[in-house]
JSON list of C-alpha atoms in Angstrom, two decimals:
[
{"chain": "A", "resi": 1, "resn": "MET", "atom": "CA", "xyz": [0.00, 0.00, 0.00]},
{"chain": "A", "resi": 2, "resn": "ASN", "atom": "CA", "xyz": [1.25, 3.48, -0.85]},
{"chain": "A", "resi": 3, "resn": "ALA", "atom": "CA", "xyz": [2.63, 5.30, 2.19]},
{"chain": "A", "resi": 4, "resn": "LYS", "atom": "CA", "xyz": [0.55, 8.36, 1.36]},
{"chain": "A", "resi": 5, "resn": "THR", "atom": "CA", "xyz": [-2.52, 6.29, 2.18]},
{"chain": "A", "resi": 6, "resn": "PHE", "atom": "CA", "xyz": [-1.57, 6.57, 5.87]},
{"chain": "A", "resi": 7, "resn": "SER", "atom": "CA", "xyz": [-1.37, 10.36, 5.93]},
{"chain": "A", "resi": 8, "resn": "HIS", "atom": "CA", "xyz": [-4.99, 10.70, 7.08]},
{"chain": "A", "resi": 9, "resn": "LEU", "atom": "CA", "xyz": [-4.52, 8.42, 10.12]},
{"chain": "A", "resi": 10, "resn": "ARG", "atom": "CA", "xyz": [-4.53, 9.95, 13.58]},
{"chain": "A", "resi": 11, "resn": "CYS", "atom": "CA", "xyz": [-1.15, 10.42, 15.28]},
{"chain": "A", "resi": 12, "resn": "ALA", "atom": "CA", "xyz": [-0.37, 9.89, 18.97]},
{"chain": "A", "resi": 13, "resn": "ASP", "atom": "CA", "xyz": [1.54, 11.93, 21.57]},
{"chain": "A", "resi": 14, "resn": "GLU", "atom": "CA", "xyz": [4.59, 9.74, 20.97]},
{"chain": "A", "resi": 15, "resn": "ASP", "atom": "CA", "xyz": [4.59, 10.74, 17.28]},
{"chain": "A", "resi": 16, "resn": "ARG", "atom": "CA", "xyz": [4.35, 14.43, 18.18]},
{"chain": "A", "resi": 17, "resn": "GLU", "atom": "CA", "xyz": [7.26, 14.06, 20.61]},
{"chain": "A", "resi": 18, "resn": "LEU", "atom": "CA", "xyz": [9.43, 12.43, 17.93]},
{"chain": "A", "resi": 19, "resn": "VAL", "atom": "CA", "xyz": [8.77, 15.28, 15.51]},
{"chain": "A", "resi": 20, "resn": "ALA", "atom": "CA", "xyz": [9.44, 17.86, 18.25]},
{"chain": "A", "resi": 21, "resn": "ARG", "atom": "CA", "xyz": [12.87, 16.31, 18.86]},
{"chain": "A", "resi": 22, "resn": "VAL", "atom": "CA", "xyz": [13.71, 16.52, 15.16]},
{"chain": "A", "resi": 23, "resn": "LEU", "atom": "CA", "xyz": [12.65, 20.18, 15.09]},
{"chain": "A", "resi": 24, "resn": "ASN", "atom": "CA", "xyz": [14.61, 21.04, 18.25]},
{"chain": "A", "resi": 25, "resn": "ASN", "atom": "CA", "xyz": [17.77, 19.46, 16.86]},
{"chain": "A", "resi": 26, "resn": "ALA", "atom": "CA", "xyz": [17.30, 21.22, 13.52]},
{"chain": "A", "resi": 27, "resn": "TYR", "atom": "CA", "xyz": [16.90, 24.54, 15.35]},
{"chain": "A", "resi": 28, "resn": "ALA", "atom": "CA", "xyz": [20.03, 23.92, 17.43]},
{"chain": "A", "resi": 29, "resn": "ASP", "atom": "CA", "xyz": [21.95, 23.10, 14.22]},
{"chain": "A", "resi": 30, "resn": "GLY", "atom": "CA", "xyz": [20.81, 26.36, 12.63]},
{"chain": "A", "resi": 31, "resn": "ARG", "atom": "CA", "xyz": [18.65, 24.70, 9.96]},
{"chain": "A", "resi": 32, "resn": "LEU", "atom": "CA", "xyz": [15.53, 26.46, 11.24]},
{"chain": "A", "resi": 33, "resn": "THR", "atom": "CA", "xyz": [15.13, 30.09, 12.21]},
{"chain": "A", "resi": 34, "resn": "PHE", "atom": "CA", "xyz": [13.55, 31.13, 15.51]},
{"chain": "A", "resi": 35, "resn": "GLU", "atom": "CA", "xyz": [10.26, 31.93, 13.76]},
{"chain": "A", "resi": 36, "resn": "GLU", "atom": "CA", "xyz": [10.24, 28.68, 11.78]},
{"chain": "A", "resi": 37, "resn": "HIS", "atom": "CA", "xyz": [10.98, 26.59, 14.86]},
{"chain": "A", "resi": 38, "resn": "ASP", "atom": "CA", "xyz": [8.33, 28.33, 16.95]},
{"chain": "A", "resi": 39, "resn": "GLU", "atom": "CA", "xyz": [5.67, 27.86, 14.26]},
{"chain": "A", "resi": 40, "resn": "ARG", "atom": "CA", "xyz": [6.54, 24.22, 13.56]},
{"chain": "A", "resi": 41, "resn": "ILE", "atom": "CA", "xyz": [6.69, 23.22, 17.23]},
{"chain": "A", "resi": 42, "resn": "SER", "atom": "CA", "xyz": [3.24, 24.72, 17.74]},
{"chain": "A", "resi": 43, "resn": "ASN", "atom": "CA", "xyz": [1.91, 22.91, 14.69]},
{"chain": "A", "resi": 44, "resn": "ALA", "atom": "CA", "xyz": [3.51, 19.63, 15.81]},
{"chain": "A", "resi": 45, "resn": "TYR", "atom": "CA", "xyz": [1.75, 19.60, 19.17]},
{"chain": "A", "resi": 46, "resn": "ASN", "atom": "CA", "xyz": [-1.53, 20.57, 17.50]},
{"chain": "A", "resi": 47, "resn": "ALA", "atom": "CA", "xyz": [-1.23, 18.00, 14.71]},
{"chain": "A", "resi": 48, "resn": "LYS", "atom": "CA", "xyz": [-3.96, 15.39, 14.42]},
{"chain": "A", "resi": 49, "resn": "THR", "atom": "CA", "xyz": [-2.72, 13.23, 11.53]},
{"chain": "A", "resi": 50, "resn": "PHE", "atom": "CA", "xyz": [0.55, 11.76, 10.25]},
{"chain": "A", "resi": 51, "resn": "GLY", "atom": "CA", "xyz": [0.21, 13.92, 7.15]},
{"chain": "A", "resi": 52, "resn": "GLU", "atom": "CA", "xyz": [0.34, 17.10, 9.24]},
{"chain": "A", "resi": 53, "resn": "LEU", "atom": "CA", "xyz": [3.48, 15.85, 11.01]},
{"chain": "A", "resi": 54, "resn": "ASP", "atom": "CA", "xyz": [5.14, 14.85, 7.74]},
{"chain": "A", "resi": 55, "resn": "ASP", "atom": "CA", "xyz": [4.77, 18.40, 6.41]},
{"chain": "A", "resi": 56, "resn": "LEU", "atom": "CA", "xyz": [6.85, 19.70, 9.34]},
{"chain": "A", "resi": 57, "resn": "THR", "atom": "CA", "xyz": [9.90, 17.48, 8.72]},
{"chain": "A", "resi": 58, "resn": "ILE", "atom": "CA", "xyz": [9.85, 16.75, 4.97]},
{"chain": "A", "resi": 59, "resn": "ASP", "atom": "CA", "xyz": [12.67, 19.26, 4.32]},
{"chain": "A", "resi": 60, "resn": "LEU", "atom": "CA", "xyz": [14.75, 18.16, 7.32]},
{"chain": "A", "resi": 61, "resn": "ILE", "atom": "CA", "xyz": [15.07, 14.39, 6.84]},
{"chain": "A", "resi": 62, "resn": "PRO", "atom": "CA", "xyz": [17.01, 13.25, 3.74]},
{"chain": "A", "resi": 63, "resn": "GLY", "atom": "CA", "xyz": [14.99, 11.04, 1.42]},
{"chain": "A", "resi": 64, "resn": "ALA", "atom": "CA", "xyz": [11.78, 11.25, 3.44]},
{"chain": "A", "resi": 65, "resn": "GLN", "atom": "CA", "xyz": [8.48, 10.85, 1.62]},
{"chain": "A", "resi": 66, "resn": "PRO", "atom": "CA", "xyz": [5.14, 12.04, 3.01]},
{"chain": "A", "resi": 67, "resn": "GLY", "atom": "CA", "xyz": [3.57, 9.45, 5.28]},
{"chain": "A", "resi": 68, "resn": "GLN", "atom": "CA", "xyz": [6.40, 6.99, 4.73]},
{"chain": "A", "resi": 69, "resn": "LEU", "atom": "CA", "xyz": [8.24, 7.00, 8.05]},
{"chain": "A", "resi": 70, "resn": "ARG", "atom": "CA", "xyz": [5.53, 6.39, 10.61]},
{"chain": "A", "resi": 71, "resn": "ALA", "atom": "CA", "xyz": [3.30, 4.54, 8.17]},
{"chain": "A", "resi": 72, "resn": "GLN", "atom": "CA", "xyz": [5.95, 1.82, 8.11]},
{"chain": "A", "resi": 73, "resn": "HIS", "atom": "CA", "xyz": [6.11, 1.97, 11.91]},
{"chain": "A", "resi": 74, "resn": "GLN", "atom": "CA", "xyz": [9.74, 3.05, 11.86]},
{"chain": "A", "resi": 75, "resn": "PRO", "atom": "CA", "xyz": [11.12, 5.67, 14.26]},
{"chain": "A", "resi": 76, "resn": "LEU", "atom": "CA", "xyz": [11.78, 9.08, 12.78]},
{"chain": "A", "resi": 77, "resn": "PRO", "atom": "CA", "xyz": [15.43, 9.50, 11.69]},
{"chain": "A", "resi": 78, "resn": "GLN", "atom": "CA", "xyz": [17.01, 12.23, 13.78]},
{"chain": "A", "resi": 79, "resn": "PRO", "atom": "CA", "xyz": [20.20, 14.28, 13.70]},
{"chain": "A", "resi": 80, "resn": "PRO", "atom": "CA", "xyz": [22.87, 13.21, 16.20]},
{"chain": "A", "resi": 81, "resn": "GLN", "atom": "CA", "xyz": [22.08, 14.18, 19.79]},
{"chain": "A", "resi": 82, "resn": "PRO", "atom": "CA", "xyz": [23.89, 17.30, 21.05]},
{"chain": "A", "resi": 83, "resn": "ALA", "atom": "CA", "xyz": [27.38, 16.53, 22.37]},
{"chain": "A", "resi": 84, "resn": "GLY", "atom": "CA", "xyz": [27.65, 19.02, 25.20]},
{"chain": "A", "resi": 85, "resn": "LEU", "atom": "CA", "xyz": [27.19, 22.74, 24.92]},
{"chain": "A", "resi": 86, "resn": "ALA", "atom": "CA", "xyz": [28.69, 23.07, 21.41]},
{"chain": "A", "resi": 87, "resn": "ALA", "atom": "CA", "xyz": [25.37, 22.10, 19.82]},
{"chain": "A", "resi": 88, "resn": "TYR", "atom": "CA", "xyz": [23.70, 25.09, 21.51]},
{"chain": "A", "resi": 89, "resn": "ASP", "atom": "CA", "xyz": [26.11, 27.82, 20.36]},
{"chain": "A", "resi": 90, "resn": "HIS", "atom": "CA", "xyz": [23.87, 28.97, 17.52]},
{"chain": "A", "resi": 91, "resn": "PRO", "atom": "CA", "xyz": [22.76, 32.60, 18.15]},
{"chain": "A", "resi": 92, "resn": "ASN", "atom": "CA", "xyz": [19.10, 31.59, 17.90]},
{"chain": "A", "resi": 93, "resn": "SER", "atom": "CA", "xyz": [19.54, 28.55, 20.16]},
{"chain": "A", "resi": 94, "resn": "PRO", "atom": "CA", "xyz": [16.44, 27.62, 22.20]},
{"chain": "A", "resi": 95, "resn": "VAL", "atom": "CA", "xyz": [18.73, 26.61, 25.07]},
{"chain": "A", "resi": 96, "resn": "PRO", "atom": "CA", "xyz": [21.44, 29.27, 25.52]},
{"chain": "A", "resi": 97, "resn": "PRO", "atom": "CA", "xyz": [24.51, 28.57, 27.68]},
{"chain": "A", "resi": 98, "resn": "PRO", "atom": "CA", "xyz": [24.33, 29.82, 31.27]},
{"chain": "A", "resi": 99, "resn": "ARG", "atom": "CA", "xyz": [25.26, 33.43, 31.91]},
{"chain": "A", "resi": 100, "resn": "ILE", "atom": "CA", "xyz": [27.82, 33.77, 34.68]},
{"chain": "A", "resi": 101, "resn": "GLY", "atom": "CA", "xyz": [29.15, 36.71, 36.67]},
{"chain": "A", "resi": 102, "resn": "ALA", "atom": "CA", "xyz": [26.21, 38.95, 37.53]},
{"chain": "A", "resi": 103, "resn": "PRO", "atom": "CA", "xyz": [26.88, 41.12, 40.59]},
{"chain": "A", "resi": 104, "resn": "THR", "atom": "CA", "xyz": [24.89, 40.36, 43.74]},
{"chain": "A", "resi": 105, "resn": "SER", "atom": "CA", "xyz": [22.13, 42.95, 44.15]},
{"chain": "A", "resi": 106, "resn": "ALA", "atom": "CA", "xyz": [18.82, 43.60, 45.88]},
{"chain": "A", "resi": 107, "resn": "ASP", "atom": "CA", "xyz": [17.10, 41.76, 43.04]},
{"chain": "A", "resi": 108, "resn": "THR", "atom": "CA", "xyz": [19.03, 38.54, 43.65]},
{"chain": "A", "resi": 109, "resn": "PHE", "atom": "CA", "xyz": [16.82, 35.48, 44.02]},
{"chain": "A", "resi": 110, "resn": "THR", "atom": "CA", "xyz": [16.79, 34.10, 47.56]},
{"chain": "A", "resi": 111, "resn": "GLY", "atom": "CA", "xyz": [14.21, 31.34, 47.14]},
{"chain": "A", "resi": 112, "resn": "GLY", "atom": "CA", "xyz": [10.53, 30.81, 47.76]},
{"chain": "A", "resi": 113, "resn": "ARG", "atom": "CA", "xyz": [7.85, 28.70, 49.41]},
{"chain": "A", "resi": 114, "resn": "ALA", "atom": "CA", "xyz": [4.64, 27.02, 48.38]},
{"chain": "A", "resi": 115, "resn": "ILE", "atom": "CA", "xyz": [2.54, 25.92, 51.35]},
{"chain": "A", "resi": 116, "resn": "LEU", "atom": "CA", "xyz": [-0.79, 24.63, 50.11]},
{"chain": "A", "resi": 117, "resn": "SER", "atom": "CA", "xyz": [-0.16, 26.84, 47.09]},
{"chain": "A", "resi": 118, "resn": "ASN", "atom": "CA", "xyz": [1.95, 27.33, 43.94]},
{"chain": "A", "resi": 119, "resn": "TYR", "atom": "CA", "xyz": [5.21, 29.21, 43.57]},
{"chain": "A", "resi": 120, "resn": "HIS", "atom": "CA", "xyz": [6.32, 29.96, 40.00]},
{"chain": "A", "resi": 121, "resn": "PRO", "atom": "CA", "xyz": [8.74, 32.92, 39.86]},
{"chain": "A", "resi": 122, "resn": "GLU", "atom": "CA", "xyz": [9.31, 34.73, 36.59]},
{"chain": "A", "resi": 123, "resn": "LYS", "atom": "CA", "xyz": [12.25, 33.99, 34.31]},
{"chain": "A", "resi": 124, "resn": "GLY", "atom": "CA", "xyz": [15.50, 35.92, 34.32]},
{"chain": "A", "resi": 125, "resn": "LEU", "atom": "CA", "xyz": [16.42, 35.18, 37.93]},
{"chain": "A", "resi": 126, "resn": "VAL", "atom": "CA", "xyz": [19.75, 36.33, 39.35]},
{"chain": "A", "resi": 127, "resn": "MET", "atom": "CA", "xyz": [21.03, 33.27, 41.20]},
{"chain": "A", "resi": 128, "resn": "PRO", "atom": "CA", "xyz": [23.24, 33.77, 44.29]},
{"chain": "A", "resi": 129, "resn": "ALA", "atom": "CA", "xyz": [25.57, 31.25, 45.90]},
{"chain": "A", "resi": 130, "resn": "TYR", "atom": "CA", "xyz": [22.74, 29.89, 48.05]},
{"chain": "A", "resi": 131, "resn": "SER", "atom": "CA", "xyz": [18.94, 29.85, 47.91]},
{"chain": "A", "resi": 132, "resn": "GLU", "atom": "CA", "xyz": [16.11, 27.78, 49.38]},
{"chain": "A", "resi": 133, "resn": "LEU", "atom": "CA", "xyz": [12.94, 26.24, 47.97]},
{"chain": "A", "resi": 134, "resn": "VAL", "atom": "CA", "xyz": [10.21, 24.73, 50.15]},
{"chain": "A", "resi": 135, "resn": "SER", "atom": "CA", "xyz": [7.07, 22.91, 49.04]},
{"chain": "A", "resi": 136, "resn": "VAL", "atom": "CA", "xyz": [4.56, 21.65, 51.61]},
{"chain": "A", "resi": 137, "resn": "LEU", "atom": "CA", "xyz": [1.53, 20.23, 49.83]},
{"chain": "A", "resi": 138, "resn": "GLY", "atom": "CA", "xyz": [2.41, 22.71, 47.10]},
{"chain": "A", "resi": 139, "resn": "ASP", "atom": "CA", "xyz": [3.99, 23.08, 43.67]},
{"chain": "A", "resi": 140, "resn": "VAL", "atom": "CA", "xyz": [7.28, 24.93, 43.06]},
{"chain": "A", "resi": 141, "resn": "ARG", "atom": "CA", "xyz": [8.65, 25.50, 39.55]},
{"chain": "A", "resi": 142, "resn": "VAL", "atom": "CA", "xyz": [11.86, 27.46, 39.02]},
{"chain": "A", "resi": 143, "resn": "ASP", "atom": "CA", "xyz": [13.14, 28.13, 35.50]},
{"chain": "A", "resi": 144, "resn": "LEU", "atom": "CA", "xyz": [16.91, 28.72, 35.23]},
{"chain": "A", "resi": 145, "resn": "VAL", "atom": "CA", "xyz": [17.15, 28.74, 31.43]},
{"chain": "A", "resi": 146, "resn": "ASP", "atom": "CA", "xyz": [17.31, 32.55, 31.30]},
{"chain": "A", "resi": 147, "resn": "ALA", "atom": "CA", "xyz": [18.89, 32.95, 34.73]},
{"chain": "A", "resi": 148, "resn": "VAL", "atom": "CA", "xyz": [22.10, 34.84, 35.45]},
{"chain": "A", "resi": 149, "resn": "PHE", "atom": "CA", "xyz": [24.48, 33.05, 37.83]},
{"chain": "A", "resi": 150, "resn": "THR", "atom": "CA", "xyz": [26.57, 35.17, 40.19]},
{"chain": "A", "resi": 151, "resn": "GLN", "atom": "CA", "xyz": [29.25, 32.48, 40.27]},
{"chain": "A", "resi": 152, "resn": "ARG", "atom": "CA", "xyz": [30.15, 29.13, 38.75]},
{"chain": "A", "resi": 153, "resn": "GLU", "atom": "CA", "xyz": [29.00, 27.07, 41.73]},
{"chain": "A", "resi": 154, "resn": "ILE", "atom": "CA", "xyz": [25.66, 27.57, 43.44]},
{"chain": "A", "resi": 155, "resn": "THR", "atom": "CA", "xyz": [23.59, 25.61, 45.97]},
{"chain": "A", "resi": 156, "resn": "ILE", "atom": "CA", "xyz": [19.83, 25.24, 46.15]},
{"chain": "A", "resi": 157, "resn": "ARG", "atom": "CA", "xyz": [18.35, 23.70, 49.27]},
{"chain": "A", "resi": 158, "resn": "ALA", "atom": "CA", "xyz": [15.12, 21.98, 48.20]},
{"chain": "A", "resi": 159, "resn": "THR", "atom": "CA", "xyz": [12.67, 20.60, 50.75]},
{"chain": "A", "resi": 160, "resn": "ALA", "atom": "CA", "xyz": [9.53, 18.85, 49.50]},
{"chain": "A", "resi": 161, "resn": "VAL", "atom": "CA", "xyz": [6.99, 17.56, 52.05]},
{"chain": "A", "resi": 162, "resn": "LEU", "atom": "CA", "xyz": [4.01, 16.00, 50.31]},
{"chain": "A", "resi": 163, "resn": "GLY", "atom": "CA", "xyz": [4.76, 18.47, 47.53]},
{"chain": "A", "resi": 164, "resn": "GLU", "atom": "CA", "xyz": [6.69, 18.92, 44.28]},
{"chain": "A", "resi": 165, "resn": "ILE", "atom": "CA", "xyz": [9.70, 21.01, 43.28]},
{"chain": "A", "resi": 166, "resn": "ARG", "atom": "CA", "xyz": [10.69, 21.27, 39.60]},
{"chain": "A", "resi": 167, "resn": "ILE", "atom": "CA", "xyz": [13.81, 23.04, 38.34]},
{"chain": "A", "resi": 168, "resn": "ARG", "atom": "CA", "xyz": [14.56, 23.57, 34.62]},
{"chain": "A", "resi": 169, "resn": "ILE", "atom": "CA", "xyz": [18.20, 24.09, 33.70]},
{"chain": "A", "resi": 170, "resn": "PRO", "atom": "CA", "xyz": [19.98, 25.14, 30.48]},
{"chain": "A", "resi": 171, "resn": "ALA", "atom": "CA", "xyz": [22.81, 23.26, 28.81]},
{"chain": "A", "resi": 172, "resn": "GLY", "atom": "CA", "xyz": [26.14, 23.79, 30.52]},
{"chain": "A", "resi": 173, "resn": "VAL", "atom": "CA", "xyz": [24.93, 23.03, 34.07]},
{"chain": "A", "resi": 174, "resn": "ARG", "atom": "CA", "xyz": [26.35, 20.11, 36.05]},
{"chain": "A", "resi": 175, "resn": "VAL", "atom": "CA", "xyz": [24.01, 18.89, 38.79]},
{"chain": "A", "resi": 176, "resn": "VAL", "atom": "CA", "xyz": [25.37, 17.37, 42.00]},
{"chain": "A", "resi": 177, "resn": "SER", "atom": "CA", "xyz": [22.78, 15.97, 44.40]},
{"chain": "A", "resi": 178, "resn": "ASN", "atom": "CA", "xyz": [22.99, 15.54, 48.14]},
{"chain": "A", "resi": 179, "resn": "ILE", "atom": "CA", "xyz": [19.28, 15.07, 48.83]},
{"chain": "A", "resi": 180, "resn": "THR", "atom": "CA", "xyz": [17.86, 12.76, 51.48]},
{"chain": "A", "resi": 181, "resn": "ASN", "atom": "CA", "xyz": [14.75, 10.86, 50.37]},
{"chain": "A", "resi": 182, "resn": "VAL", "atom": "CA", "xyz": [12.23, 9.71, 52.98]},
{"chain": "A", "resi": 183, "resn": "ILE", "atom": "CA", "xyz": [9.64, 7.79, 50.97]},
{"chain": "A", "resi": 184, "resn": "GLY", "atom": "CA", "xyz": [10.21, 10.51, 48.39]},
{"chain": "A", "resi": 185, "resn": "GLU", "atom": "CA", "xyz": [12.02, 10.86, 45.07]},
{"chain": "A", "resi": 186, "resn": "TYR", "atom": "CA", "xyz": [14.79, 12.94, 43.55]},
{"chain": "A", "resi": 187, "resn": "LYS", "atom": "CA", "xyz": [15.51, 12.78, 39.83]},
{"chain": "A", "resi": 188, "resn": "CYS", "atom": "CA", "xyz": [17.73, 14.67, 37.38]},
{"chain": "A", "resi": 189, "resn": "ASP", "atom": "CA", "xyz": [16.95, 14.02, 33.72]},
{"chain": "A", "resi": 190, "resn": "GLY", "atom": "CA", "xyz": [18.54, 15.47, 30.59]},
{"chain": "A", "resi": 191, "resn": "ALA", "atom": "CA", "xyz": [21.38, 17.56, 32.02]},
{"chain": "A", "resi": 192, "resn": "ILE", "atom": "CA", "xyz": [24.12, 18.48, 29.50]},
{"chain": "A", "resi": 193, "resn": "PRO", "atom": "CA", "xyz": [27.10, 19.58, 31.61]},
{"chain": "A", "resi": 194, "resn": "THR", "atom": "CA", "xyz": [30.30, 21.20, 30.33]},
{"chain": "A", "resi": 195, "resn": "ASP", "atom": "CA", "xyz": [33.67, 21.67, 31.99]},
{"chain": "A", "resi": 196, "resn": "ASP", "atom": "CA", "xyz": [33.42, 25.47, 31.88]},
{"chain": "A", "resi": 197, "resn": "GLY", "atom": "CA", "xyz": [29.77, 25.69, 32.89]},
{"chain": "A", "resi": 198, "resn": "VAL", "atom": "CA", "xyz": [27.91, 26.00, 36.18]},
{"chain": "A", "resi": 199, "resn": "VAL", "atom": "CA", "xyz": [27.85, 23.49, 39.04]},
{"chain": "A", "resi": 200, "resn": "LEU", "atom": "CA", "xyz": [24.41, 23.30, 40.68]},
{"chain": "A", "resi": 201, "resn": "ARG", "atom": "CA", "xyz": [24.39, 21.55, 44.03]},
{"chain": "A", "resi": 202, "resn": "ILE", "atom": "CA", "xyz": [20.99, 20.32, 45.18]},
{"chain": "A", "resi": 203, "resn": "GLU", "atom": "CA", "xyz": [20.66, 19.53, 48.88]},
{"chain": "A", "resi": 204, "resn": "GLY", "atom": "CA", "xyz": [17.74, 19.11, 51.23]},
{"chain": "A", "resi": 205, "resn": "ALA", "atom": "CA", "xyz": [15.12, 16.38, 51.64]},
{"chain": "A", "resi": 206, "resn": "THR", "atom": "CA", "xyz": [12.00, 14.83, 50.18]},
{"chain": "A", "resi": 207, "resn": "ILE", "atom": "CA", "xyz": [9.37, 13.49, 52.58]},
{"chain": "A", "resi": 208, "resn": "LEU", "atom": "CA", "xyz": [6.57, 11.86, 50.62]},
{"chain": "A", "resi": 209, "resn": "GLY", "atom": "CA", "xyz": [7.35, 14.43, 47.95]},
{"chain": "A", "resi": 210, "resn": "ASP", "atom": "CA", "xyz": [9.65, 14.80, 44.97]},
{"chain": "A", "resi": 211, "resn": "VAL", "atom": "CA", "xyz": [12.32, 17.06, 43.52]},
{"chain": "A", "resi": 212, "resn": "LYS", "atom": "CA", "xyz": [13.06, 16.89, 39.80]},
{"chain": "A", "resi": 213, "resn": "VAL", "atom": "CA", "xyz": [15.62, 18.69, 37.65]},
{"chain": "A", "resi": 214, "resn": "LEU", "atom": "CA", "xyz": [14.96, 18.83, 33.89]},
{"chain": "A", "resi": 215, "resn": "GLY", "atom": "CA", "xyz": [17.66, 19.51, 31.30]},
{"chain": "A", "resi": 216, "resn": "PRO", "atom": "CA", "xyz": [17.54, 20.04, 27.51]},
{"chain": "A", "resi": 217, "resn": "GLY", "atom": "CA", "xyz": [18.64, 16.46, 26.83]},
{"chain": "A", "resi": 218, "resn": "ILE", "atom": "CA", "xyz": [15.47, 14.97, 28.33]},
{"chain": "A", "resi": 219, "resn": "ARG", "atom": "CA", "xyz": [13.94, 12.29, 26.11]},
{"chain": "A", "resi": 220, "resn": "LYS", "atom": "CA", "xyz": [10.45, 13.79, 26.22]},
{"chain": "A", "resi": 221, "resn": "ALA", "atom": "CA", "xyz": [11.10, 17.26, 24.80]},
{"chain": "A", "resi": 222, "resn": "ARG", "atom": "CA", "xyz": [7.54, 18.36, 25.48]},
{"chain": "A", "resi": 223, "resn": "LYS", "atom": "CA", "xyz": [8.11, 18.27, 29.25]},
{"chain": "A", "resi": 224, "resn": "TYR", "atom": "CA", "xyz": [11.07, 20.61, 28.86]},
{"chain": "A", "resi": 225, "resn": "ASP", "atom": "CA", "xyz": [9.51, 22.96, 26.31]},
{"chain": "A", "resi": 226, "resn": "ASN", "atom": "CA", "xyz": [6.20, 23.26, 28.22]},
{"chain": "A", "resi": 227, "resn": "PHE", "atom": "CA", "xyz": [7.82, 23.59, 31.63]},
{"chain": "A", "resi": 228, "resn": "VAL", "atom": "CA", "xyz": [5.55, 26.37, 32.90]}
]
């Protein structure tokens, strides 16, 4: 049967995630502009059929024919995964390297708490040497992708009691954990550290709660892109 026959079939979340990874890698390589990437990512997550997904990658995958890849139940061919920070040096990179050396000021981030509530500070934080996050039956989400780091090594004390703490990091951040789990969970997924980047030390405790750090190398790109 001709592969085009499958273009009308409904796609699943897994198919959208595969296409999103291709688009993110193409953007990091400089094959898509900021506007093109933004438009295609939006269309990928809103796509309903394989045909709509095929249109987003037909000019990125050598030899691809509409409806051919997923119709044959084969995984989408993808560019090589980023090898450290070098893959994110493009000026329009969606995941810029960490900015280091901001002076400590009154606007420096000191931390936050979510007690039976949510705490989602705005982007562009100025990160000091030490800050604290507390979640008690709450939800804390801190985005460090656009943050400015006052020095190359910082510590975040994260305490989650029946709550959640999520931290998104850019490429170039090495995560070192010293968290105590009491029927709780700590997880770091997708970090892409570099020798000249930032060291992020996570300490604290989880008590029937969880602390998770998400990096740009996470397998499910949608979790990273739709962090907040």
